[in-house]
Coordinates of C-alpha atoms in Angstrom, one line a residue:
M20 CA -71.5 29.3 -12.0
P21 CA -69.7 26.2 -10.9
T22 CA -66.0 26.6 -10.0
I23 CA -63.2 24.2 -10.5
V24 CA -61.6 22.8 -7.3
L25 CA -58.6 21.1 -8.9
S26 CA -56.3 23.1 -11.1
N27 CA -56.5 21.9 -14.7
I28 CA -52.8 22.9 -15.1
M29 CA -51.0 21.8 -12.0
C30 CA -52.7 18.4 -11.4
P31 CA -51.8 17.0 -14.9
V32 CA -48.3 18.5 -14.6
R33 CA -47.8 16.7 -11.3
A34 CA -49.2 13.5 -12.6
G35 CA -46.9 13.8 -15.7
V36 CA -43.8 14.4 -13.5
A37 CA -44.7 11.4 -11.3
I38 CA -45.2 9.1 -14.3
L39 CA -42.0 10.4 -15.9
S40 CA -40.0 9.8 -12.6
C41 CA -41.4 6.3 -12.1
S42 CA -40.7 5.3 -15.7
A43 CA -37.2 6.7 -15.4
I44 CA -36.7 4.4 -12.3
A45 CA -37.8 1.4 -14.4
I46 CA -35.6 2.3 -17.3
T47 CA -32.7 2.7 -14.9
G48 CA -33.4 -0.7 -13.6
W49 CA -33.3 -2.2 -17.0
L50 CA -30.1 -0.5 -18.0
L51 CA -28.3 -1.3 -14.7
N52 CA -29.9 -4.8 -14.5
I53 CA -31.5 -4.0 -11.1
S54 CA -34.4 -6.3 -10.7
F55 CA -35.9 -4.4 -7.7
H56 CA -36.7 -1.5 -10.0
T57 CA -38.3 -3.6 -12.7
S58 CA -40.2 -6.3 -10.8
I59 CA -42.8 -5.1 -8.4
Y60 CA -45.6 -7.6 -8.5
G61 CA -44.5 -8.5 -12.1
S62 CA -42.0 -7.1 -14.4
V63 CA -42.2 -3.8 -16.3
T64 CA -40.8 -4.2 -19.8
L65 CA -38.4 -1.6 -21.2
S66 CA -40.9 -0.7 -24.0
T67 CA -43.6 -0.1 -21.3
A68 CA -41.4 2.2 -19.3
L69 CA -40.4 4.1 -22.5
C70 CA -44.1 4.5 -23.5
F71 CA -44.9 5.8 -20.0
A72 CA -42.0 8.3 -20.2
L73 CA -43.2 9.5 -23.7
L74 CA -46.8 9.9 -22.5
G75 CA -45.7 11.6 -19.3
C76 CA -43.8 14.2 -21.3
C77 CA -46.8 14.7 -23.6
L78 CA -49.0 15.2 -20.5
I79 CA -46.7 17.8 -19.0
N80 CA -46.5 19.7 -22.4
A81 CA -50.2 19.5 -23.1
S82 CA -51.2 20.9 -19.6
K83 CA -48.7 23.7 -19.1
Y84 CA -46.4 24.6 -22.0
Y85 CA -48.2 23.4 -25.2
K86 CA -45.1 23.9 -27.3
L87 CA -44.2 21.8 -30.4
P88 CA -47.8 20.5 -30.8
Y89 CA -47.0 18.5 -34.0
F90 CA -43.9 16.9 -32.5
F91 CA -45.9 15.6 -29.5
L92 CA -48.7 14.5 -31.8
G93 CA -46.1 12.4 -33.6
V94 CA -45.0 11.0 -30.3
K95 CA -48.6 9.9 -29.4
I96 CA -49.0 8.4 -32.9
L97 CA -45.7 6.5 -32.5
V98 CA -46.9 5.1 -29.1
C99 CA -50.1 3.9 -30.8
L100 CA -48.3 2.3 -33.7
Y101 CA -45.8 0.5 -31.4
C102 CA -48.5 -0.8 -29.1
T103 CA -50.6 -1.9 -32.1
A104 CA -47.6 -3.8 -33.4
S105 CA -47.1 -5.3 -29.9
I106 CA -50.6 -6.7 -30.0
V107 CA -50.0 -8.2 -33.4
E108 CA -46.8 -9.7 -32.1
D109 CA -48.6 -11.3 -29.3
Y110 CA -51.4 -12.6 -31.6
L111 CA -48.8 -14.1 -34.0
S112 CA -46.7 -15.5 -31.2
W113 CA -43.6 -13.8 -32.5
R114 CA -41.1 -14.7 -29.9
H115 CA -38.2 -12.4 -30.9
G116 CA -40.1 -9.4 -29.4
F117 CA -40.0 -5.7 -30.4
D118 CA -38.1 -4.9 -27.2
R119 CA -35.0 -6.2 -28.8
F120 CA -34.9 -3.2 -31.0
F121 CA -34.4 -1.0 -27.9
Y122 CA -31.6 -3.1 -26.5
S123 CA -29.9 -5.1 -29.3
G124 CA -26.4 -6.4 -29.1
Q125 CA -26.5 -7.3 -25.4
V126 CA -25.9 -10.8 -24.1
G127 CA -26.3 -12.6 -20.9
T128 CA -29.1 -12.2 -18.4
M129 CA -30.6 -9.0 -19.9
Q130 CA -30.9 -10.6 -23.2
N131 CA -32.6 -13.7 -21.7
R132 CA -35.0 -11.5 -19.9
L133 CA -35.8 -9.5 -22.9
S134 CA -36.4 -12.6 -25.0
L135 CA -38.9 -13.9 -22.5
T136 CA -40.8 -10.6 -22.1
G137 CA -42.9 -8.4 -24.2
M138 CA -45.5 -5.8 -23.7
P139 CA -48.7 -7.5 -22.4
P140 CA -51.7 -7.0 -24.8
I141 CA -53.8 -5.4 -22.1
T142 CA -51.0 -2.9 -21.4
A143 CA -50.6 -2.1 -25.1
L144 CA -54.4 -1.6 -25.4
L145 CA -54.4 0.8 -22.4
F146 CA -51.6 2.8 -24.0
I147 CA -53.5 3.0 -27.3
M148 CA -56.6 4.3 -25.5
V149 CA -54.7 6.9 -23.5
S150 CA -52.9 8.0 -26.7
F151 CA -56.1 8.3 -28.7
G152 CA -57.7 10.1 -25.8
M153 CA -54.9 12.7 -25.6
I154 CA -55.0 13.2 -29.4
G155 CA -58.8 13.7 -29.3
V156 CA -58.8 16.0 -26.3
M157 CA -56.0 18.2 -27.7
Y158 CA -56.8 18.3 -31.4
I159 CA -60.5 17.4 -31.9
K160 CA -62.3 19.8 -29.5
K161 CA -65.7 19.0 -30.9
Y162 CA -65.6 15.5 -29.5
V163 CA -63.8 16.1 -26.2
S164 CA -66.6 14.4 -24.2
F165 CA -66.3 11.3 -26.3
F166 CA -62.5 11.0 -25.9
Q167 CA -62.7 11.8 -22.2
Y168 CA -64.3 8.4 -21.7
F169 CA -61.2 6.7 -23.1
F170 CA -59.4 7.9 -19.9
H171 CA -62.2 6.7 -17.7
V172 CA -62.1 3.2 -19.2
V173 CA -58.3 3.1 -18.6
T174 CA -58.9 4.3 -15.0
F175 CA -61.5 1.6 -14.5
V176 CA -59.4 -1.2 -16.0
S177 CA -56.4 -0.3 -14.0
F178 CA -58.4 -0.1 -10.9
I179 CA -59.7 -3.7 -11.5
I180 CA -56.1 -4.8 -12.0
I181 CA -55.0 -3.2 -8.7
I182 CA -57.9 -4.9 -6.9
G183 CA -56.9 -8.2 -8.4
Y184 CA -53.4 -7.9 -7.0
L185 CA -54.7 -6.7 -3.6
F186 CA -57.1 -9.6 -3.2
K187 CA -54.9 -12.1 -5.1
I188 CA -57.4 -12.8 -7.8
P189 CA -55.5 -13.7 -11.0
D190 CA -58.5 -13.5 -13.3
L191 CA -58.9 -9.8 -12.4
Y192 CA -55.3 -8.8 -13.4
S193 CA -54.7 -11.3 -16.3
F194 CA -58.0 -11.0 -18.2
Y195 CA -57.2 -14.5 -19.4
F196 CA -54.2 -13.3 -21.4
K197 CA -50.9 -15.3 -21.4
T198 CA -48.9 -12.2 -20.2
V199 CA -50.2 -10.0 -17.4
T200 CA -50.0 -6.3 -16.6
S201 CA -47.9 -5.8 -13.5
F202 CA -49.1 -4.0 -10.3
Y203 CA -46.5 -1.3 -10.9
T204 CA -47.8 -0.7 -14.4
S205 CA -51.5 -0.6 -13.3
I206 CA -50.6 2.0 -10.7
L207 CA -48.9 4.2 -13.4
F208 CA -51.9 3.7 -15.7
F209 CA -54.3 4.8 -12.9
F210 CA -52.5 8.1 -12.3
L211 CA -51.7 8.6 -16.0
S212 CA -55.4 8.3 -17.0
I213 CA -56.6 10.6 -14.1
G214 CA -54.0 13.2 -15.1
A215 CA -55.0 13.1 -18.7
S216 CA -58.6 13.4 -17.8
L217 CA -57.8 16.6 -15.9
L218 CA -56.8 18.2 -19.3
S219 CA -60.5 18.8 -19.6
P220 CA -61.6 18.9 -16.0
S221 CA -65.2 20.0 -16.5
T222 CA -66.0 17.1 -18.9
G223 CA -67.3 13.5 -18.2
L224 CA -67.0 11.8 -14.9
T225 CA -64.0 14.0 -14.1
A226 CA -66.5 16.9 -13.5
V227 CA -67.9 15.1 -10.5
F228 CA -64.5 15.5 -8.8
T229 CA -63.5 18.9 -10.1
I230 CA -66.7 21.1 -10.2
H231 CA -67.6 22.7 -7.0
N232 CA -71.4 22.5 -6.6
T233 CA -73.5 20.9 -4.1
G234 CA -74.4 17.7 -6.0
N235 CA -70.9 17.0 -7.0
I236 CA -69.5 17.6 -3.5
I237 CA -72.0 15.2 -2.0
A238 CA -71.5 12.6 -4.8
R239 CA -67.7 12.6 -4.6
R240 CA -67.7 12.4 -0.8
L241 CA -70.3 9.5 -0.9
F242 CA -68.3 7.7 -3.6
L243 CA -65.0 7.9 -1.9
Q244 CA -66.4 6.9 1.5
M245 CA -68.4 3.9 0.0
M246 CA -65.4 2.8 -2.2
F247 CA -63.0 2.7 0.8
A248 CA -65.7 1.0 3.0
I249 CA -66.3 -1.7 0.3
V250 CA -62.7 -2.4 -0.2
I251 CA -62.0 -2.7 3.5
I252 CA -65.1 -4.9 4.1
T253 CA -64.3 -7.1 1.2
Y254 CA -60.6 -7.5 2.3
L255 CA -61.7 -8.4 5.8
R256 CA -64.1 -11.0 4.4
F257 CA -61.3 -12.6 2.4
Q258 CA -59.0 -12.7 5.4
V259 CA -61.7 -14.3 7.5
Q260 CA -62.5 -16.9 4.9
Q261 CA -58.8 -17.6 4.2
Y262 CA -58.1 -18.5 7.9
N263 CA -61.5 -20.3 8.4
F264 CA -62.5 -18.2 11.3
I265 CA -66.2 -18.5 10.3
S266 CA -68.0 -20.4 7.7
S267 CA -68.3 -19.1 4.2
D268 CA -72.1 -18.6 4.3
F269 CA -71.8 -16.7 7.6
S270 CA -69.1 -14.4 6.2
V271 CA -71.2 -13.6 3.2
G272 CA -74.1 -12.7 5.5
L273 CA -71.9 -10.5 7.7
M274 CA -70.6 -8.8 4.6
V275 CA -74.1 -8.1 3.3
I276 CA -75.1 -6.7 6.8
A277 CA -71.9 -4.5 6.8
F278 CA -72.6 -3.2 3.3
V279 CA -76.2 -2.3 4.2
T280 CA -75.2 -0.7 7.5
T281 CA -72.3 1.3 5.9
S282 CA -74.5 2.3 3.0
L283 CA -77.2 3.6 5.4
F284 CA -74.6 5.5 7.5
F285 CA -73.1 7.3 4.6
T286 CA -76.5 7.9 3.0
L287 CA -77.7 9.5 6.3
K288 CA -74.5 11.7 6.3
A289 CA -75.1 12.6 2.7
S290 CA -78.8 13.4 3.4
K291 CA -77.8 15.7 6.3
R292 CA -75.3 17.6 4.2
L293 CA -77.9 18.0 1.4
N294 CA -80.5 19.2 3.9
D295 CA -78.0 21.7 5.4
A296 CA -77.1 22.9 1.9
E297 CA -80.8 23.2 1.0
L298 CA -81.4 25.1 4.2
R299 CA -78.5 27.5 3.5
R300 CA -79.8 27.9 0.0
N301 CA -83.2 28.7 1.1
I302 CA -81.9 31.3 3.6
A303 CA -79.8 32.8 0.9
E304 CA -82.8 33.0 -1.4
E305 CA -84.9 34.6 1.2
R306 CA -82.2 37.1 1.9
F307 CA -81.9 37.8 -1.8
K308 CA -85.6 38.3 -2.1
L309 CA -85.6 40.6 0.9
V310 CA -82.8 42.6 -0.6
V311 CA -84.5 42.8 -4.0
E312 CA -87.9 43.8 -2.5
S313 CA -86.4 46.4 -0.2
A314 CA -84.2 48.0 -3.0
P315 CA -85.0 51.7 -3.5
N316 CA -85.1 51.3 -7.3
A317 CA -87.2 49.2 -9.6
L318 CA -85.4 45.9 -10.4
V319 CA -86.1 43.9 -13.5
M320 CA -84.1 40.7 -14.4
S321 CA -84.2 39.2 -17.9
D322 CA -82.5 36.2 -19.6
S323 CA -80.4 36.3 -22.7
S324 CA -83.5 35.9 -24.9
G325 CA -85.1 39.0 -23.3
N326 CA -87.7 37.2 -21.2
I327 CA -88.4 38.8 -17.8
T328 CA -87.6 36.5 -15.0
L329 CA -87.8 38.7 -11.9
V330 CA -89.5 42.0 -10.9
N331 CA -89.7 43.6 -7.4
V332 CA -92.5 45.6 -5.9
R333 CA -91.1 49.0 -7.0
G334 CA -91.0 47.6 -10.5
E335 CA -94.7 46.7 -10.3
N336 CA -95.5 50.2 -9.0
L337 CA -93.3 51.9 -11.6
F338 CA -94.7 50.2 -14.7
G339 CA -98.3 49.5 -13.5
Y340 CA -98.1 45.7 -14.2
S341 CA -98.5 43.0 -11.6
R342 CA -95.6 40.5 -11.2
E343 CA -97.6 37.8 -12.9
E344 CA -98.2 40.0 -15.9
L345 CA -94.5 40.8 -16.5
I346 CA -92.7 37.5 -15.7
G347 CA -92.4 35.6 -18.9
Q348 CA -93.1 38.6 -21.1
K349 CA -90.4 40.1 -23.4
I350 CA -88.5 43.0 -21.9
E351 CA -89.7 45.1 -24.9
V352 CA -93.1 45.4 -23.1
I353 CA -91.8 48.2 -21.0
I354 CA -89.9 49.9 -23.8
P355 CA -91.5 52.6 -25.9
E356 CA -92.8 51.3 -29.2
K357 CA -90.5 53.5 -31.3
F358 CA -87.4 51.8 -29.8
R359 CA -88.7 48.2 -29.7
E360 CA -87.5 47.3 -33.3
H361 CA -83.8 48.0 -32.5
H362 CA -83.8 46.7 -28.9
P363 CA -83.1 43.0 -29.7
K364 CA -80.0 44.0 -31.6
N365 CA -78.8 46.2 -28.7
R366 CA -79.6 43.3 -26.2
D367 CA -77.5 40.9 -28.3
S368 CA -74.7 43.4 -28.4
Y369 CA -74.7 43.7 -24.6
H370 CA -74.6 40.0 -24.1
G371 CA -71.6 39.8 -26.5
A372 CA -69.6 41.8 -23.9
P373 CA -71.6 41.8 -20.6
V374 CA -70.2 44.3 -18.2
S375 CA -71.8 46.7 -15.7
R376 CA -73.0 49.8 -17.5
Y377 CA -75.0 52.9 -16.6
F378 CA -77.3 54.7 -19.1
G379 CA -79.3 57.9 -18.8
A380 CA -76.9 60.7 -17.9
G381 CA -77.0 63.2 -20.7
A382 CA -79.3 60.8 -22.8
E383 CA -83.0 60.6 -23.4
L384 CA -84.1 57.2 -22.1
H385 CA -87.8 56.5 -21.6
A386 CA -89.9 53.6 -20.4
V387 CA -93.6 53.0 -21.0
H388 CA -96.3 52.5 -18.4
K389 CA -99.1 49.9 -18.7
D390 CA -101.4 52.8 -19.4
G391 CA -99.4 53.9 -22.4
F392 CA -97.7 57.1 -21.2
E393 CA -93.9 57.4 -21.4
F394 CA -91.6 58.7 -18.6
P395 CA -87.9 59.4 -18.4
V396 CA -85.6 56.9 -16.7
E397 CA -82.0 56.2 -15.8
I398 CA -80.9 52.5 -16.1
G399 CA -78.0 50.5 -14.6
L400 CA -77.3 47.2 -16.2
N401 CA -75.4 44.4 -14.4
P402 CA -74.7 40.9 -15.8
I403 CA -75.8 38.0 -13.6
K404 CA -74.3 34.6 -14.3
D405 CA -76.4 31.5 -13.4
G406 CA -74.5 28.4 -14.5
N407 CA -73.9 28.8 -18.3
E408 CA -76.7 31.3 -18.6
T409 CA -76.1 35.1 -18.4
G410 CA -79.0 37.2 -17.4
V411 CA -79.2 41.0 -16.9
L412 CA -80.4 42.8 -13.8
A413 CA -81.7 46.3 -14.6
S414 CA -81.9 48.9 -11.9
I415 CA -84.4 51.5 -13.2
I416 CA -85.0 55.0 -11.6
D417 CA -87.9 57.2 -12.6
I418 CA -86.4 60.7 -13.1
T419 CA -89.7 62.5 -13.9
E420 CA -89.4 64.7 -10.8
R421 CA -85.8 65.4 -11.4
R422 CA -86.5 66.5 -14.9
K423 CA -89.1 68.8 -13.6
Q424 CA -86.7 70.3 -11.1
E425 CA -84.0 70.6 -13.9
N426 CA -86.5 72.4 -16.1
L427 CA -87.4 74.7 -13.1
I428 CA -83.7 75.4 -12.5
R429 CA -83.2 76.0 -16.2
Q430 CA -86.0 78.5 -16.2
Q431 CA -84.6 80.2 -13.1
L432 CA -81.2 80.4 -14.7
I433 CA -82.8 82.1 -17.7
E434 CA -84.6 84.6 -15.4
L435 CA -81.3 85.2 -13.4
K436 CA -79.6 85.9 -16.7
I437 CA -82.3 88.4 -17.5
K438 CA -81.9 90.0 -14.1
N439 CA -78.1 90.1 -14.6
Q440 CA -78.7 91.9 -17.9
E441 CA -81.0 94.3 -16.2
M442 CA -78.3 94.9 -13.5
E443 CA -75.8 95.5 -16.3
Q444 CA -78.2 98.1 -17.8
F445 CA -78.6 99.7 -14.3
S446 CA -74.8 99.8 -14.0
Y447 CA -74.6 101.6 -17.3
I448 CA -77.3 104.0 -16.2
A449 CA -75.5 104.5 -12.9
S450 CA -72.2 105.1 -14.5
H451 CA -73.6 107.5 -17.2
D452 CA -77.1 108.8 -16.5
L453 CA -76.6 109.2 -12.7
Q454 CA -73.1 110.7 -13.0
E455 CA -74.1 113.2 -15.7
P456 CA -76.5 115.3 -13.4
L457 CA -73.8 115.2 -10.7
R458 CA -71.2 116.5 -13.2
T459 CA -73.6 119.2 -14.3
V460 CA -74.2 120.4 -10.7
S461 CA -70.5 120.3 -10.0
N462 CA -69.7 122.3 -13.2
Y463 CA -72.3 125.0 -12.2
I464 CA -70.8 125.3 -8.8
M465 CA -67.4 125.8 -10.3
L466 CA -68.8 128.5 -12.7
L467 CA -70.4 130.3 -9.9
R468 CA -67.2 130.3 -8.0
E469 CA -65.1 131.6 -10.9
D470 CA -67.5 134.1 -12.6
Y471 CA -69.3 135.5 -9.5
T472 CA -66.5 135.6 -7.0
E473 CA -67.1 139.2 -6.1
Q474 CA -70.8 139.0 -5.9
L475 CA -70.9 136.0 -3.5
D476 CA -70.8 136.7 0.2
E477 CA -69.3 134.4 2.7
E478 CA -72.6 132.6 3.5
V479 CA -73.3 131.8 -0.2
R480 CA -69.7 130.5 -0.5
A481 CA -70.3 128.2 2.4
H482 CA -73.5 126.9 0.9
L483 CA -71.7 126.2 -2.4
E484 CA -68.9 124.4 -0.6
M485 CA -71.5 122.2 1.2
M486 CA -73.2 121.5 -2.2
D487 CA -69.9 120.6 -3.8
S488 CA -69.0 118.2 -0.9
A489 CA -72.4 116.5 -1.1
V490 CA -72.0 116.1 -4.9
S491 CA -68.6 114.5 -4.4
R492 CA -69.9 112.1 -1.8
M493 CA -72.8 111.2 -4.1
S494 CA -70.4 110.5 -7.0
M495 CA -68.2 108.4 -4.7
L496 CA -71.2 106.4 -3.5
V497 CA -72.3 105.7 -7.1
R498 CA -68.7 104.5 -7.9
S499 CA -68.6 102.3 -4.8
L500 CA -72.0 100.7 -5.8
L501 CA -70.5 100.0 -9.2
D502 CA -67.4 98.4 -7.7
F503 CA -69.6 96.2 -5.5
G504 CA -71.6 95.0 -8.4
R505 CA -68.5 94.4 -10.6
L506 CA -67.0 92.0 -7.9
G507 CA -66.5 88.5 -9.4
R508 CA -67.3 89.6 -13.0
D509 CA -65.0 87.9 -15.5
K510 CA -63.1 86.3 -12.6
K511 CA -60.4 83.8 -13.2
L512 CA -58.5 81.7 -10.7
S513 CA -54.7 82.0 -10.6
S514 CA -51.9 80.8 -8.3
T515 CA -51.1 83.7 -6.1
N516 CA -48.4 84.0 -3.4
C517 CA -50.0 85.7 -0.5
N518 CA -46.7 87.1 0.8
S519 CA -46.2 89.0 -2.5
C520 CA -49.9 90.0 -2.6
L521 CA -49.6 91.5 0.9
S522 CA -46.3 93.3 0.0
N523 CA -48.2 95.0 -2.9
V524 CA -51.0 96.1 -0.5
K525 CA -48.4 97.6 1.9
A526 CA -46.9 99.5 -1.0
D527 CA -50.2 100.8 -2.1
L528 CA -51.1 102.0 1.4
N529 CA -47.6 103.3 2.2
N530 CA -48.6 106.9 2.6
L531 CA -51.5 106.0 4.8
I532 CA -49.2 103.8 6.9
L533 CA -46.6 106.6 7.3
Q534 CA -49.2 109.3 8.1
N535 CA -50.6 107.2 10.9
G536 CA -47.4 105.7 12.2
A537 CA -48.8 102.2 11.7
T538 CA -46.8 99.0 12.1
I539 CA -47.7 95.9 10.1
I540 CA -46.3 92.6 11.4
I541 CA -46.6 89.4 9.3
E542 CA -46.4 86.6 12.0
N543 CA -45.7 83.7 9.7
S544 CA -45.1 82.7 6.1
L545 CA -48.3 82.9 4.1
P546 CA -49.2 80.1 1.6
A547 CA -49.6 80.3 -2.2
L548 CA -53.3 79.7 -3.2
N549 CA -55.5 79.5 -6.3
V550 CA -57.6 82.7 -5.9
Y551 CA -59.1 85.6 -7.9
E552 CA -56.0 87.8 -7.5
I553 CA -57.4 91.2 -7.9
E554 CA -60.3 90.6 -5.6
F555 CA -58.0 88.8 -3.1
R556 CA -55.7 91.8 -3.0
Q557 CA -58.7 94.1 -2.5
L558 CA -59.7 92.0 0.5
F559 CA -56.4 92.5 2.3
Q560 CA -56.4 96.2 1.3
N561 CA -59.9 96.8 2.8
L562 CA -59.1 95.0 6.0
V563 CA -55.7 96.7 6.5
N564 CA -57.3 100.1 5.6
N565 CA -60.0 99.6 8.2
A566 CA -57.5 98.6 10.9
I567 CA -55.7 101.9 10.3
K568 CA -58.8 104.0 10.0
F569 CA -60.5 102.8 13.2
R570 CA -57.5 103.4 15.5
R571 CA -57.6 104.8 19.0
E572 CA -56.5 108.4 19.6
S573 CA -52.8 108.9 20.3
V574 CA -52.2 105.1 19.9
P575 CA -50.2 104.1 16.8
P576 CA -51.9 101.3 15.0
I577 CA -50.2 97.9 15.3
I578 CA -51.6 95.3 12.8
K579 CA -50.7 91.6 13.0
I580 CA -51.3 89.3 10.0
G581 CA -51.0 85.5 9.9
C582 CA -52.4 82.3 8.7
V583 CA -53.3 78.9 10.4
P584 CA -53.7 75.8 8.2
K585 CA -56.9 73.8 8.9
D586 CA -58.1 70.4 7.5
D587 CA -59.3 71.6 4.1
C588 CA -58.7 75.4 4.3
Y589 CA -56.4 78.2 5.5
E590 CA -57.7 80.5 8.2
F591 CA -56.3 84.0 7.9
Y592 CA -56.4 86.6 10.6
I593 CA -55.8 90.4 10.8
A594 CA -55.6 91.7 14.4
D595 CA -55.4 95.4 15.4
N596 CA -55.3 97.5 18.5
G597 CA -58.0 99.9 17.4
I598 CA -61.3 101.0 19.0
G599 CA -62.9 97.6 18.6
I600 CA -66.5 96.6 17.8
D601 CA -69.4 95.8 20.2
E602 CA -70.2 92.1 19.9
K603 CA -73.9 92.8 19.0
Y604 CA -72.7 94.4 15.7
S605 CA -70.4 91.6 14.7
K606 CA -72.8 90.5 11.8
R607 CA -74.3 93.8 11.0
I608 CA -71.0 95.4 9.9
F609 CA -70.8 93.0 6.9
Q610 CA -74.1 94.3 5.4
I611 CA -73.9 96.9 2.7
F612 CA -74.4 100.5 3.8
Q613 CA -74.2 99.6 7.5
R614 CA -72.2 102.2 9.5
L615 CA -71.6 102.3 13.2
H616 CA -70.2 105.8 13.4
R617 CA -71.1 109.2 12.0
S618 CA -69.4 110.4 8.8
D619 CA -67.7 113.3 10.6
E620 CA -66.0 110.8 12.9
F621 CA -64.9 108.2 10.4
E622 CA -65.3 108.7 6.6
G623 CA -66.8 105.9 4.4
H624 CA -70.0 104.6 2.9
G625 CA -70.4 101.2 4.7
I626 CA -69.4 99.2 1.6
G627 CA -65.8 98.0 2.4
L628 CA -66.7 95.1 4.7
A629 CA -69.6 94.1 2.4
N630 CA -67.0 93.8 -0.4
C631 CA -64.8 91.7 1.9
K632 CA -67.7 89.3 2.7
K633 CA -68.5 88.9 -1.0
I634 CA -64.9 88.2 -2.0
V635 CA -64.5 85.6 0.7
E636 CA -67.7 83.9 -0.3
M637 CA -66.6 83.9 -3.9
H638 CA -63.7 81.7 -2.7
G639 CA -66.0 79.3 -0.8
G640 CA -65.0 80.6 2.6
S641 CA -66.5 82.6 5.4
I642 CA -65.5 85.8 7.3
W643 CA -66.2 86.9 10.9
V644 CA -64.9 89.3 13.6
E645 CA -63.8 88.6 17.2
S646 CA -63.8 91.9 19.2
N647 CA -65.0 93.8 22.2
H648 CA -65.5 97.6 22.3
G649 CA -62.2 99.4 23.1
E650 CA -60.0 96.2 22.9
G651 CA -59.2 96.0 19.3
S652 CA -60.5 93.6 16.7
I653 CA -59.4 90.3 15.0
F654 CA -60.9 89.8 11.5
K655 CA -60.7 86.1 10.4
F656 CA -61.6 84.5 7.1
T657 CA -61.1 81.1 5.5
I658 CA -59.9 80.2 2.0
S659 CA -60.2 76.7 0.5
K660 CA -56.8 74.8 -0.1
L661 CA -58.0 73.7 -3.5

């Protein structure tokens, strides 16, 4: 889309301020009787200066403020009426002059000057054209292009008058009228008309100087260069002829040669610029094609009427058509038939508010292959502006494989749900059906002890004791399995202060700590985290309990607990001075039912550290041990900061 180089606000404002300033100088000259201000290559009448001042104010208001529109409309109409009356005055040779109305009652030199002057007809005509042009541009938008040429005519006429003064050719600045437009006035008309034309900068000849595209850039450069060259050459020719350096015929010949040479020079420069611009455009087009063809998605571009204008290779492969078959066709050719009827309405709605949009997530969008089968897609739409035309570039992804994977995952989730239900049933069986026989055996052992105490010898009593111990261990193992399975069920994150959590753990293990003479040292302040509070407390309890359990003989346990912040997590550590762990078992100990010692040495079922691993992984972290046999252990785990 072409961009405007000159501001359609600031340039008219600056022109209006300049016109207003110059007219104020002229009015001051009339009021103070200063001829220097009012006679620069001819006088500027008071009425002319006032009309310039009024139109300068209108130009400033129209371009920036646009307040009191009807008041300034009246001002423009007033200027038109006065200038029309001035033309009638000149035609009727009315010598009193309308300027007397602006300065009546004065005598002397000023009165004599006013009686001899009036607004020249050509000046009045130019004022009328500028006023009509401003009225049309501001209030009759439908015919802006027509009224824009009013300003161009004024610019052209004022330029002719300026040239007439520069080259001292009276016929050019008098136009055979009795009164002439001054050089000062023609300069003001030149800038007033240009400023007014910038009220609509993209219309008429003004667009050549304001729109930033290759043709206009070359045209305005060539025009300005040729204009200055012609003016300079013509001026030199007049000077040569005036002082009779060479004959008139020879000077004309030299001027023709100079014109041709200058034209050829500037044409070659313009040609080079055009060639360079075309080369850059070709390179850009090739790069664009390369990007389009190497895009990972199918790309299809269409215009506002729905006609396909571009397709890349992946688009051909996706839809089964060749590029020649698709380009020029309606976009509905790749849309399933059941949606085609409503698509033009949707397309018009999109062009009404063209913004980048993404379709497909959570929706059922389909495209149709040349062979007739439909397939699911995701589509991204991006508006593409080319001049005044807005097209749409669609990026299309075939999500058939993704849908298959989603269906597979959905099926696996159903199967997992079934497995979970089976596990819940197993948990029910374990908590009821497995515990029931154990309770029965335990009850019979109790009955034998109570009812047959006298009949039982020491050996039988020992056997019953062993049976009761085995039943208790089996019951404890079943409960431990249930606890492991329940980890993470109905879990809910909550903000937990780790210092408070650890204080509760110490209170729960107080008897164990006192019995073993253990010392727990918290080396730094622990953070508050979003964790599963019950499970997180169990994590600390298991690790502290293990640190006390696996202590060295005759060595009181010393347990150090701390935390080190990392980039996106906290790293906790629990260090002890216990028996340590051989490095080769550092991963095995976190597996369920894995024990490194006999039950008569250290009691337990090999589930505690497995629970710790599961709890840490529930929080998105990891757990490991750093230890050597006989040197104590450091258990470390990470918890996310989120």
